[in-house]
Short mmCIF file of C-alpha atoms in Angstrom, two decimals:
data_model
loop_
_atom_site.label_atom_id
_atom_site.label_comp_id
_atom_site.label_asym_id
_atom_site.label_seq_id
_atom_site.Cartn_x
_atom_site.Cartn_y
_atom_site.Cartn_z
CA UNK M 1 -34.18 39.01 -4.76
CA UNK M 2 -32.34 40.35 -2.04
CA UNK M 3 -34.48 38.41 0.92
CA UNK M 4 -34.43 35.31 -1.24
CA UNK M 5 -30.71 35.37 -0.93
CA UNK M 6 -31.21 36.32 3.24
CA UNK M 7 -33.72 33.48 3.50
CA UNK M 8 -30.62 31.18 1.89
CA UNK M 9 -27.91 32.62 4.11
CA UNK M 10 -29.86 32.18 6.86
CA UNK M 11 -31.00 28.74 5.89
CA UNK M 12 -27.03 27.53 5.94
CA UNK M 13 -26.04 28.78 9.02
CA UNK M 14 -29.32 26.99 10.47
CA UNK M 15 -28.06 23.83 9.27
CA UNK M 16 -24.38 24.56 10.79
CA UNK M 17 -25.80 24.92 14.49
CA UNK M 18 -28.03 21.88 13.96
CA UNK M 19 -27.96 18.78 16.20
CA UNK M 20 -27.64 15.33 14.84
CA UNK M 21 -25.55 16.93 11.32
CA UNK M 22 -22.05 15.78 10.52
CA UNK M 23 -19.28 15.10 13.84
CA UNK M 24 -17.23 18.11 14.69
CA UNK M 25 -14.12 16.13 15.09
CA UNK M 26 -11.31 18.24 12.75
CA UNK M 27 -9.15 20.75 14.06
CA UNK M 28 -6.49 23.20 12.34
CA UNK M 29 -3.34 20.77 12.48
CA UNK M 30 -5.98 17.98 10.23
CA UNK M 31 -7.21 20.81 7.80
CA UNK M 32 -3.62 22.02 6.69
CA UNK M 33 -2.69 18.17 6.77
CA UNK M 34 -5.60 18.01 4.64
CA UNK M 35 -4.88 20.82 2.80
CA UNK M 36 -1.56 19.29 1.99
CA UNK M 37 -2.85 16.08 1.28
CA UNK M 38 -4.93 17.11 -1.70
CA UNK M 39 -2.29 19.33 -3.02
CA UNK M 40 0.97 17.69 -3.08
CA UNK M 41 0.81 14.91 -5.43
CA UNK M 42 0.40 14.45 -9.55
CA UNK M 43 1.21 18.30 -9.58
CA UNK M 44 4.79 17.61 -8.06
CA UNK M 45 5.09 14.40 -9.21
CA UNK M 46 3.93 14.26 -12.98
CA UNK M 47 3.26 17.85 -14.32
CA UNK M 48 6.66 19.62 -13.39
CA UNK M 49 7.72 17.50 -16.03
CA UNK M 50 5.02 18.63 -18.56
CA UNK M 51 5.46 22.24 -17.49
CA UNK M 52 8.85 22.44 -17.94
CA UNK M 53 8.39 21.88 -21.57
CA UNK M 54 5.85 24.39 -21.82
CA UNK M 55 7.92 27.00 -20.23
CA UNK M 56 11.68 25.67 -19.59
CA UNK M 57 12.96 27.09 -15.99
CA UNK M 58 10.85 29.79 -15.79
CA UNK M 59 8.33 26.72 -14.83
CA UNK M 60 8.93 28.23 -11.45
CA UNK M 61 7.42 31.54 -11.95
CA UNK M 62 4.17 29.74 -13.26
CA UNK M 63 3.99 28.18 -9.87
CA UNK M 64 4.22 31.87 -8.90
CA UNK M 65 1.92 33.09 -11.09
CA UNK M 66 -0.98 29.93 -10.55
CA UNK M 67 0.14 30.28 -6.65
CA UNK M 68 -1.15 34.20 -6.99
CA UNK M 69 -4.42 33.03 -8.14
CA UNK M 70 -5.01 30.43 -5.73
CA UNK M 71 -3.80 32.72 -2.64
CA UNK M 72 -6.02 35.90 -3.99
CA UNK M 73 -9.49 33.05 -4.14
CA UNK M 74 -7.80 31.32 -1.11
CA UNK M 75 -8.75 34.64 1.01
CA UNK M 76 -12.12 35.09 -0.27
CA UNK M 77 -12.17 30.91 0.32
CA UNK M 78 -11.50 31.41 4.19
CA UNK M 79 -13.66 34.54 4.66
CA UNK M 80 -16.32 32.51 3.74
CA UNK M 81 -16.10 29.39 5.20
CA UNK M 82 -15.61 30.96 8.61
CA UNK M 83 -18.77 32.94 7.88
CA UNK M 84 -20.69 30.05 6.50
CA UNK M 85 -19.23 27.00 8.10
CA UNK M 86 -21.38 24.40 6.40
CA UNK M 87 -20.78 21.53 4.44
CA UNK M 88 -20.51 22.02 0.15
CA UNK M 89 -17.58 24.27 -0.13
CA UNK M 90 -18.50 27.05 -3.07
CA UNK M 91 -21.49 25.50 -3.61
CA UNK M 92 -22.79 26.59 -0.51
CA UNK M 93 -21.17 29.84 -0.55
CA UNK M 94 -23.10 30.43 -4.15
CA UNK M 95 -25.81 29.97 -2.30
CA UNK M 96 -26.23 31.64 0.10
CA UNK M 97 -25.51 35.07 -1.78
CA UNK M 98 -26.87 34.30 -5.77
CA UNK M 99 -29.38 32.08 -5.06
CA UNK M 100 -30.20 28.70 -6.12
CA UNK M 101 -29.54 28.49 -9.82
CA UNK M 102 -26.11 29.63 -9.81
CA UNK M 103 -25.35 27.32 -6.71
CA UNK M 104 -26.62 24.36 -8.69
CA UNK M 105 -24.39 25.18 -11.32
CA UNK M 106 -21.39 25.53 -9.53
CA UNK M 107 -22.13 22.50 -7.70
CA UNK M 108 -22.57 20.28 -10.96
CA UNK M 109 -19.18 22.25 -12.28
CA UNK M 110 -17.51 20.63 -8.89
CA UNK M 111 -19.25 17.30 -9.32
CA UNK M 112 -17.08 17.19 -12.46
CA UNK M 113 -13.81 18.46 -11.11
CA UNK M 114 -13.62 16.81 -8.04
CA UNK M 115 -14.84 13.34 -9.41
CA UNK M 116 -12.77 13.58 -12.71
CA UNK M 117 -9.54 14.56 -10.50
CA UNK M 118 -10.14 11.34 -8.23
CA UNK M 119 -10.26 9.74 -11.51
CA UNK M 120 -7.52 10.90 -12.85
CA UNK M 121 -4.80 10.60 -9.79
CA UNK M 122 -6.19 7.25 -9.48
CA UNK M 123 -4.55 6.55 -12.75
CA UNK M 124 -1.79 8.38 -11.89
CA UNK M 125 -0.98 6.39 -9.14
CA UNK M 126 -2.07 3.09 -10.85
CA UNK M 127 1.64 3.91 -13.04
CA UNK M 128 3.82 4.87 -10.20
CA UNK M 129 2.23 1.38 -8.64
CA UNK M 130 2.97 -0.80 -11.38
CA UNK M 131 6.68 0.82 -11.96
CA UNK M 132 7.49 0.21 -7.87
CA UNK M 133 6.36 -3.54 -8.15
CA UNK M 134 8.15 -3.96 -11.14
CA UNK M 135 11.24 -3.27 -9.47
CA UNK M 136 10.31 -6.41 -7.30
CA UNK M 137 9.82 -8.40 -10.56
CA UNK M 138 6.20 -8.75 -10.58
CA UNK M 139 4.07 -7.19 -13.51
CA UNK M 140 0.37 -7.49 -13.61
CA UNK M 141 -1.57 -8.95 -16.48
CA UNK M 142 -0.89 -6.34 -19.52
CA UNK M 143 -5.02 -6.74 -20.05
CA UNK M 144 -5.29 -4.95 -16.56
CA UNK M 145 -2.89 -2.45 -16.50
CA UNK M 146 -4.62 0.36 -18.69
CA UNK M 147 -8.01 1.25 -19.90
CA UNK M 148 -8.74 0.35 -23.50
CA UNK M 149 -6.92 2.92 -26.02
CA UNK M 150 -4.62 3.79 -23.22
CA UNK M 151 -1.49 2.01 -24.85
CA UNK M 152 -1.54 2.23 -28.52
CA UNK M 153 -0.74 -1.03 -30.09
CA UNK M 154 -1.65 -2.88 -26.84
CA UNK M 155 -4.49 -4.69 -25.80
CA UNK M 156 -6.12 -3.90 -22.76
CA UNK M 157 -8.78 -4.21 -20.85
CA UNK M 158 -8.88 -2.14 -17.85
CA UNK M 159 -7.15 -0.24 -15.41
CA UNK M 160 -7.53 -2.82 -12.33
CA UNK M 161 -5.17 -0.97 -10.08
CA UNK M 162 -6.71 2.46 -10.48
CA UNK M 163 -10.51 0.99 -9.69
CA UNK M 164 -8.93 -0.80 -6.43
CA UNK M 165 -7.14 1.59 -5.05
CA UNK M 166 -10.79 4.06 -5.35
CA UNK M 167 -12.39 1.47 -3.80
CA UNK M 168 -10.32 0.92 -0.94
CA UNK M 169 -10.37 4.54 -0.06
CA UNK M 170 -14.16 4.86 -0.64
CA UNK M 171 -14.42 2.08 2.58
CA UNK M 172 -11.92 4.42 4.29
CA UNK M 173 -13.63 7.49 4.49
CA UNK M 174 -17.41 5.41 4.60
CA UNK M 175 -15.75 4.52 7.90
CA UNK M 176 -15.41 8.06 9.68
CA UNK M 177 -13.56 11.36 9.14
CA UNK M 178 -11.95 11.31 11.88
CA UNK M 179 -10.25 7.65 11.06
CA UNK M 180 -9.61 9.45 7.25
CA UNK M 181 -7.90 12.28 8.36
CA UNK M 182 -5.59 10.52 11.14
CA UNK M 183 -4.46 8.22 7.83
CA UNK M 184 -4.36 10.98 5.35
CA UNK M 185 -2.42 12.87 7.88
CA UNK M 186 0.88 10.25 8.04
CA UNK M 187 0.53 9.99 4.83
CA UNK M 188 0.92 13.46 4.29
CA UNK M 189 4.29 12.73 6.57
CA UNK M 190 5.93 10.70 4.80
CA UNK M 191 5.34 12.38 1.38
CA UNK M 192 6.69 15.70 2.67
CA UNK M 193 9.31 14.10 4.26
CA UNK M 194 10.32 12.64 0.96
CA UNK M 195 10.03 15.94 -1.39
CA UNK M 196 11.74 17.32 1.72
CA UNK M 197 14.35 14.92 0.98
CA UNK M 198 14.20 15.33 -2.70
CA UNK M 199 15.35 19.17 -1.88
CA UNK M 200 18.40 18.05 0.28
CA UNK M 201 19.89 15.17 -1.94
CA UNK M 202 19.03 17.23 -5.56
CA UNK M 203 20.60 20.74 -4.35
CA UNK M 204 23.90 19.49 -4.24
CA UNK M 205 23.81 18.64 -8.49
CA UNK M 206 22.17 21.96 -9.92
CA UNK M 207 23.94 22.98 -12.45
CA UNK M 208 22.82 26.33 -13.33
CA UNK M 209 24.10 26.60 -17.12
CA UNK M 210 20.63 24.97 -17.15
CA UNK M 211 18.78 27.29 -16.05
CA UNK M 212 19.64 29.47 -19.13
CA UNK M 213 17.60 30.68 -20.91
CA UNK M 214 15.11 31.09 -18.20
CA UNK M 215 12.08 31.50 -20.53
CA UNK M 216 13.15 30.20 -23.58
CA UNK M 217 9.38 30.25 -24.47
CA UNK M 218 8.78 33.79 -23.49
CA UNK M 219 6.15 35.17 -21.13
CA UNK M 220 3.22 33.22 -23.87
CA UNK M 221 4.68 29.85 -22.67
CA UNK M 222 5.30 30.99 -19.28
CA UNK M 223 1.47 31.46 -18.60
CA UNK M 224 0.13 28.40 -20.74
CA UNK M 225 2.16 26.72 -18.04
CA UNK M 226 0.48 28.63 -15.09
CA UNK M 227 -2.69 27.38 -16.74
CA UNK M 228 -1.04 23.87 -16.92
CA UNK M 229 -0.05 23.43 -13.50
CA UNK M 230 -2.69 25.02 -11.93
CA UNK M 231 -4.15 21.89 -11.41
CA UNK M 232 -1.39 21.19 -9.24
CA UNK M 233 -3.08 23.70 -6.54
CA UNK M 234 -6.08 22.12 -6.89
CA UNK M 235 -7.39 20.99 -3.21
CA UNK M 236 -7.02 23.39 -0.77
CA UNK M 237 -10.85 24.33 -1.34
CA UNK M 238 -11.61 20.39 -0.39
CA UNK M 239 -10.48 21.60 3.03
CA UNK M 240 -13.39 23.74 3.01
CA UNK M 241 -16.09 21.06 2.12
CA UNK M 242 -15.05 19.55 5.92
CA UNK M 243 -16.48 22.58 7.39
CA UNK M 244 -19.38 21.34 8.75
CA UNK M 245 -17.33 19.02 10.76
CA UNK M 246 -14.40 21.48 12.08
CA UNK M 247 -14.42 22.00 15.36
CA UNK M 248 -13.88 25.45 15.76
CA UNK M 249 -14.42 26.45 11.54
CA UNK M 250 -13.69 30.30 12.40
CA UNK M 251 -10.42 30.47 13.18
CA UNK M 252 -9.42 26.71 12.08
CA UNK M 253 -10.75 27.14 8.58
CA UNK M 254 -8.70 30.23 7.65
CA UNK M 255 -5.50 28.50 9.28
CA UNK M 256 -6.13 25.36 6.97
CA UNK M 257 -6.58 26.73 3.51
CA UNK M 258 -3.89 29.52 4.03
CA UNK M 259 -1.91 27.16 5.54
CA UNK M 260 -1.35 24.48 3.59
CA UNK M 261 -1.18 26.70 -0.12
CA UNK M 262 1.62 28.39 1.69
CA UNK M 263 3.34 25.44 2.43
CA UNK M 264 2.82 23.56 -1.20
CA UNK M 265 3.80 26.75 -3.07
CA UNK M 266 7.07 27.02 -1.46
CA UNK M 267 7.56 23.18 -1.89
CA UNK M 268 6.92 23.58 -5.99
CA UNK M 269 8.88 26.25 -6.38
CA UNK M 270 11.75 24.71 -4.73
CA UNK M 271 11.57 21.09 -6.33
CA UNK M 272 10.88 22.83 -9.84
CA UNK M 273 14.07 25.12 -9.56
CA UNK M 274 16.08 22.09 -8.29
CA UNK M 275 14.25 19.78 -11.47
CA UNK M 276 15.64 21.67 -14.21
CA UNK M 277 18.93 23.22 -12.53
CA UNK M 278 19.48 19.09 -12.89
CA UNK M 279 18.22 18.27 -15.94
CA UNK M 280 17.96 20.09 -18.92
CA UNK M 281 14.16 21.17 -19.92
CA UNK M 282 13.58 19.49 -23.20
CA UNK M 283 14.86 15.98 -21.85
CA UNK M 284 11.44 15.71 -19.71
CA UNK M 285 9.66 14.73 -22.93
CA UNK M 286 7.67 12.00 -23.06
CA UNK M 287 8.77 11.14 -18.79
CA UNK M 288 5.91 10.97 -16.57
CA UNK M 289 8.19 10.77 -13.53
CA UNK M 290 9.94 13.78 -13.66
CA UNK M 291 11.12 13.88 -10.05
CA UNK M 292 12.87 10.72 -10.20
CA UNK M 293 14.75 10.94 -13.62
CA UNK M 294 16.59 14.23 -12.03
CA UNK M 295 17.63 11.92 -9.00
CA UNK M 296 18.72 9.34 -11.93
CA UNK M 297 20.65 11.81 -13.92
CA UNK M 298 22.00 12.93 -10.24
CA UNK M 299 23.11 8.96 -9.97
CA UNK M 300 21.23 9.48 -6.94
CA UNK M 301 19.06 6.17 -7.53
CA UNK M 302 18.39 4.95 -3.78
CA UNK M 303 16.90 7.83 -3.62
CA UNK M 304 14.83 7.56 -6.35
CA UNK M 305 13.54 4.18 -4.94
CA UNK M 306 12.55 6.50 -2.02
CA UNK M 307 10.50 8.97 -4.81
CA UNK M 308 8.78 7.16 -6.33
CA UNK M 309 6.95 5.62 -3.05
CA UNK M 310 6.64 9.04 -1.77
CA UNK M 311 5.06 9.46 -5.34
CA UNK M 312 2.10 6.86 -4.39
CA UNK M 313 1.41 8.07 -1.00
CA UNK M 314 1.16 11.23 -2.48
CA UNK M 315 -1.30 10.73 -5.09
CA UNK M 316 -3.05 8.46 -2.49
CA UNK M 317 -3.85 11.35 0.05
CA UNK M 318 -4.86 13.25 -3.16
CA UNK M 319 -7.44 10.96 -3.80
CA UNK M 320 -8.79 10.50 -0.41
CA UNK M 321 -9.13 13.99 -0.02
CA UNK M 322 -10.68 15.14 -3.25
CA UNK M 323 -13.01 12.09 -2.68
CA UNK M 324 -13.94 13.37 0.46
CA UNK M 325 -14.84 16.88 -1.00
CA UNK M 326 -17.17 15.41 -3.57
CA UNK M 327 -19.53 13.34 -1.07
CA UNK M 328 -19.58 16.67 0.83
CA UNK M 329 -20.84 18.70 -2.26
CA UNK M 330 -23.05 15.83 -3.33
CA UNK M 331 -24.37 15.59 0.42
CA UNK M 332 -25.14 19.41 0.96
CA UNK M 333 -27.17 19.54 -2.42
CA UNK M 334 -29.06 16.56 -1.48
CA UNK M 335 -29.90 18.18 1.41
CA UNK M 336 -31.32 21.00 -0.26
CA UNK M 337 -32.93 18.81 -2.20
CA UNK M 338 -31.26 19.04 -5.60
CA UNK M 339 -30.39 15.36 -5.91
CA UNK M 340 -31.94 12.72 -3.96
CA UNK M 341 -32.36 12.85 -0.33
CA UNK M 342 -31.12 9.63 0.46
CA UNK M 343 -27.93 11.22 -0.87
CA UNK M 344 -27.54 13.21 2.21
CA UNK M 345 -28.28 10.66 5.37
CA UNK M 346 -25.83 9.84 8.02
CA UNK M 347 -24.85 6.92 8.74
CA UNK M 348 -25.69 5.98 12.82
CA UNK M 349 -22.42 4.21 13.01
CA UNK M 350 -20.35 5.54 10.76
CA UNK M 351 -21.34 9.10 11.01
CA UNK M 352 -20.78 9.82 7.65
CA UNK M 353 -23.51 9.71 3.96
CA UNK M 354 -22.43 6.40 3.69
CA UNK M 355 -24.27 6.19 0.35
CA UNK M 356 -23.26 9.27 -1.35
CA UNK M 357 -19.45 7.93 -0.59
CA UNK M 358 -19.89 4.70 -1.68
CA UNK M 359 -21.69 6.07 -5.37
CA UNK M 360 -18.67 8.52 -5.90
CA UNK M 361 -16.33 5.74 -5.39
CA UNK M 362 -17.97 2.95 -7.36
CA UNK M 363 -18.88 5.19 -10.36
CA UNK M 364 -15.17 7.42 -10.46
CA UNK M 365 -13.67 3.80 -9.60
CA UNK M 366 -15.16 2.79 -13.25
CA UNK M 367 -14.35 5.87 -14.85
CA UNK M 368 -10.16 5.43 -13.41
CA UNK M 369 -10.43 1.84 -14.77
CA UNK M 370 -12.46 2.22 -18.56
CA UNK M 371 -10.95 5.95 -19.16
CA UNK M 372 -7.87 7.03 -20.25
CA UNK M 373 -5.92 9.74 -18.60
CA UNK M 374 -5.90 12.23 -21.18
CA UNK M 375 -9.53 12.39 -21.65
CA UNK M 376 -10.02 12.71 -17.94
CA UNK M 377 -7.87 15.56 -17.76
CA UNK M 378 -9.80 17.53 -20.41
CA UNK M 379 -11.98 19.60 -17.73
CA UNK M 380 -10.58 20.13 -14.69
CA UNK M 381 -8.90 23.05 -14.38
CA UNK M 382 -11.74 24.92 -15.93
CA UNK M 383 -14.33 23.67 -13.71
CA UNK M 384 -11.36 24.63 -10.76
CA UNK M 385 -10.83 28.56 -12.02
CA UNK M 386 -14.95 29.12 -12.78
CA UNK M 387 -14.98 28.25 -9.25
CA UNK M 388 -12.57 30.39 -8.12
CA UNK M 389 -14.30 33.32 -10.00
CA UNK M 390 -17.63 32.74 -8.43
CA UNK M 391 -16.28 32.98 -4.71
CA UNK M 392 -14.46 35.72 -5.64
CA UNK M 393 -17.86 37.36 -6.66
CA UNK M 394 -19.51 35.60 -3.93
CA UNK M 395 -17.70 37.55 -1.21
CA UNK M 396 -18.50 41.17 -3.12
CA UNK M 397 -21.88 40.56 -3.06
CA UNK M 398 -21.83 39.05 0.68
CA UNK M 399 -20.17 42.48 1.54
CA UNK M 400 -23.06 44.46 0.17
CA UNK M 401 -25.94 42.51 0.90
CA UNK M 402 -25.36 41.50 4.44
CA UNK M 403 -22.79 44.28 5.79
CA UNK M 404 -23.80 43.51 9.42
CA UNK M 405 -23.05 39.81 9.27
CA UNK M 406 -20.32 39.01 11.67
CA UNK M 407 -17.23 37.41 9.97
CA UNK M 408 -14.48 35.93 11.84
CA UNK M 409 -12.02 36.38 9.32
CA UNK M 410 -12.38 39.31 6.86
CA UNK M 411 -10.70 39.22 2.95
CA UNK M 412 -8.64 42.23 3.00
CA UNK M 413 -9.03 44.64 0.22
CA UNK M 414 -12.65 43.82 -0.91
CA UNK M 415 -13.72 44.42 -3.58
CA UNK M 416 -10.26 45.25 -5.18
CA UNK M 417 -8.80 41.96 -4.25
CA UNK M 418 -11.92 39.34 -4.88
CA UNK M 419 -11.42 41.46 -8.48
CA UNK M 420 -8.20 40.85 -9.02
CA UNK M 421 -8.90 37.19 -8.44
CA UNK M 422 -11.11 37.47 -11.10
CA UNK M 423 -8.65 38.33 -13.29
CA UNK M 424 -5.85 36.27 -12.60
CA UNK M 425 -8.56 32.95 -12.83
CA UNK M 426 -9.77 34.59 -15.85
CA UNK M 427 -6.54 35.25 -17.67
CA UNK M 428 -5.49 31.85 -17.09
CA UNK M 429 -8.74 30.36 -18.21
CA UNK M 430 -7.87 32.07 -21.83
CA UNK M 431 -4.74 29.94 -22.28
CA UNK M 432 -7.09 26.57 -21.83
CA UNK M 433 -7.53 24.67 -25.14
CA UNK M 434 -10.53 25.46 -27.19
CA UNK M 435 -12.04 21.88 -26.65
CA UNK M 436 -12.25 22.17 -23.18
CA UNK M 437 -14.37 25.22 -23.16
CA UNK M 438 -16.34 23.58 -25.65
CA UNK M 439 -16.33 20.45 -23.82
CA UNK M 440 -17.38 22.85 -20.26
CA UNK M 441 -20.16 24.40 -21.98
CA UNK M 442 -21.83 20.62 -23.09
CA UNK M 443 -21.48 19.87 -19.46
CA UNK M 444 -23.41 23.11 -18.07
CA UNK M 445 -26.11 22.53 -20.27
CA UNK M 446 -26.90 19.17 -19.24
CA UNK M 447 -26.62 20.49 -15.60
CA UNK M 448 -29.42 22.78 -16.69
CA UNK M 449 -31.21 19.72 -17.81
CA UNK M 450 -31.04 18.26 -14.74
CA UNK M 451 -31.84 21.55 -12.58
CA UNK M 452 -35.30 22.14 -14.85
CA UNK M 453 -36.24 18.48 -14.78
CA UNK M 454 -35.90 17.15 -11.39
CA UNK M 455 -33.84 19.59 -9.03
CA UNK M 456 -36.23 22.43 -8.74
CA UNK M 457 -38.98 20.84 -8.21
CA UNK M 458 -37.98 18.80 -5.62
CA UNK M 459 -35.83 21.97 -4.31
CA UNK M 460 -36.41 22.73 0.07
CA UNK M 461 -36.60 26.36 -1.46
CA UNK M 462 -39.45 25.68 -3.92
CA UNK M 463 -42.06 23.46 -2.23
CA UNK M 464 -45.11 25.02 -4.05
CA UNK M 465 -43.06 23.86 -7.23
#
């Protein structure tokens, strides 16, 4: 077992060095960008609102708390892409240190998030859209503003907004990385400079009077709410997916991923301390723009104007870059042969798998406009924390299997810290509903379906098979 998991270390660090792979064309200023791009967006924008009702101003300790998590798997997340700089992210990662089986697992689990989180900003942002262009006086046909069921007592169709705006950032990054990231990066601009904003015109109205009681549902509510907006964090592992095309991915890497959770988890805090020091926690029921009703009960309203824009750039460069992350995945397990291979060829202009990007976009593009947002929701931040778990495993193992490896940046405090990532990712795992674990497990076993039938046989690892 031990040389099979050599032979598949070996195998990815081949690839890495090979000519005529993905462009090296990223450095560490585009990977926090990018970092940052995938972060800041429906977590800042929608869920403060949802957490605060869970846990009332202590919303900013479960920041803390899901910010913990994140940083602990964030440093077992940059030891390894600097080791392994290849394209897949902790699919990769799995492996090259458990072996086949558990990497196609992981990488079906991250098929799920990272498509269903496209999906599900898409729709996000579809709202936010329609609310900015109603303030113009122009509404969109009611029969294409929401996917069937979405609006009870309304007839719809679908969710037209939510399938364009997937499609027109599909042809973005079928176009190039480098053209994606220079756009995701002013992007990611303006929406800091708006949150940044946010911070400067909302300080001067906290009232603290409402920040007591601080945790008026007790630790219990404090950590469903970690669990809750956890999801917010999700993204700064996309930034290792781009590996393969970093141009120097051991000490750029690293920079990127610690980088940009750094920056978001100071930005969350902030904006939710400054959310309910404005408004009172229980008035965020049933408001899915959060951010702006605190400028609106600030009778700051230009500047709410100014929000809710920074809202759709926000959830835009969320989409782009979780997109990106998924043809990455789906490209490195093509090229190991676990889906198609056509899945994972370049494109001679284009330079990137032109096909692969187009099928995520078409098929999570149908999903955004036919599904509503609830039921997308269901799985992601399971799918998210299993990850998390595995790398943090991934890197123990790593340590004792292949001691003499050379690793540009080393996870302090292994195995004690990879551990305690374990536990945080697990703990919060226990405060997700019992239908998505249910709904996680139906998932895995159709992955194992798929594996049996079709991906190990055609598997680079298993030709005799």
């Amino acid at each position: 077992m031990s040389l099979f998991r050599t032979k598949n270390l070996d195998h990815m660090v081949a690839q890495s060095r090979a000519a005529g792979g993905l462009q090296k064309v990223l450095g560490p200023a585009d990977l926090v960008l990018m970092g940052i791009g995938a972060i800041v967006g429906t977590g800042i924008f929608v869920l403060t609102g949802t957490g605060a009702l869970t846990a009332g101003p202590a919303l900013t300790l479960s920041f803390v708390i899901a910010a913990i998590a994140c940083g602990l798997a964030a440093l077992c997340y940059a030891e390894f892409a600097s080791t392994v700089p290849v394209a897949g992210s902790i699919y990769t990662y799995s492996y090259a240190t458990m072996g086949e089986l558990v990497a196609w697992m992981i990488g079906w689990d991250l098929l799920l998030e990272y498509g269903l989180a496209t999906s599900a900003v898409s729709v996000g942002w579809s709202g936010y859209f329609q609310s900015l262009i109603g303030g113009f006086g122009y509404h969109l046909p009611t029969a294409l503003t929401a996917a069937p069921g979405a609006l009870p007592g309304v007839q719809t169709v679908m969710n037209l907004p939510a399938m364009l705006i997937m499609l027109v950032l599909t042809a973005m990054l079928s176009w190039g990385v480098r053209e994606s990231a220079r756009i995701n990066s002013i992007m990611v601009i303006i929406k800091i400079s708006v949150v940044l904003l946010f911070i400067f015109v909302g300080a001067r109205h906290v009232q603290p009077a409402n920040w007591h009681p601080f945790m008026p549902f007790g630790m219990s509510g404090t950590m469903s709410a970690a669990a809750l907006v956890f999801f917010a964090f999700i993204g700064f592992d996309a930034v290792t997916s781009a590996a393969e095309e970093v141009k120097r991915p051991e000490r750029d890497l690293p920079i990127g991923i610690i980088g940009s959770l750094v920056v978001c988890t100071v930005l969350y805090v902030v904006v939710s301390a400054i959310m309910t020091g404005i408004v009172p926690y229980k008035n965020f029921a049933g408001v899915d723009h959060p951010v702006s009703l605190a400028l609106q009960y600030a009778k700051e309203n230009w500047v709410a104007g100014f929000v809710d824009l920074g809202a759709i750039v926000g959830m835009t460069t969320v989409i782009l870059v979780m997109a990106f992350g998924q043809t990455r995945i789906i490209f490195a397990m093509a090229r190991d042969g676990l889906l198609p291979k056509r899945l994972a060829v370049i494109h001679p202009k284009y330079g990137t798998p032109f096909l692969a990007t187009w099928i995520v976009g078409i098929v999570f593009g149908l999903i955004a406009a036919f599904v509503p947002l609830n039921v997308l929701a269901e799985l992601i931040n399971i799918g998210t924390l299993a990850a998390f778990c595995l790398v943090s495993v991934a890197v123990i193992v790593l340590r004792r299997k292949r001691p003499d490896l050379h690793r540009a940046f080393r996870c302090p405090g292994v195995p004690y810290l990879p551990a305690l990532a374990i536990v945080f990712c697990v703990t919060l795992m226990t405060f997700l509903s019992q239908t998505t674990w249910i709904a996680f497990g139906v998932w895995l076993v159709i992955g194992l379906a798929v594996y049996f039938g079709y991906s190990r046989r055609n598997s680079v690892l298993h030709p005799a098979d």
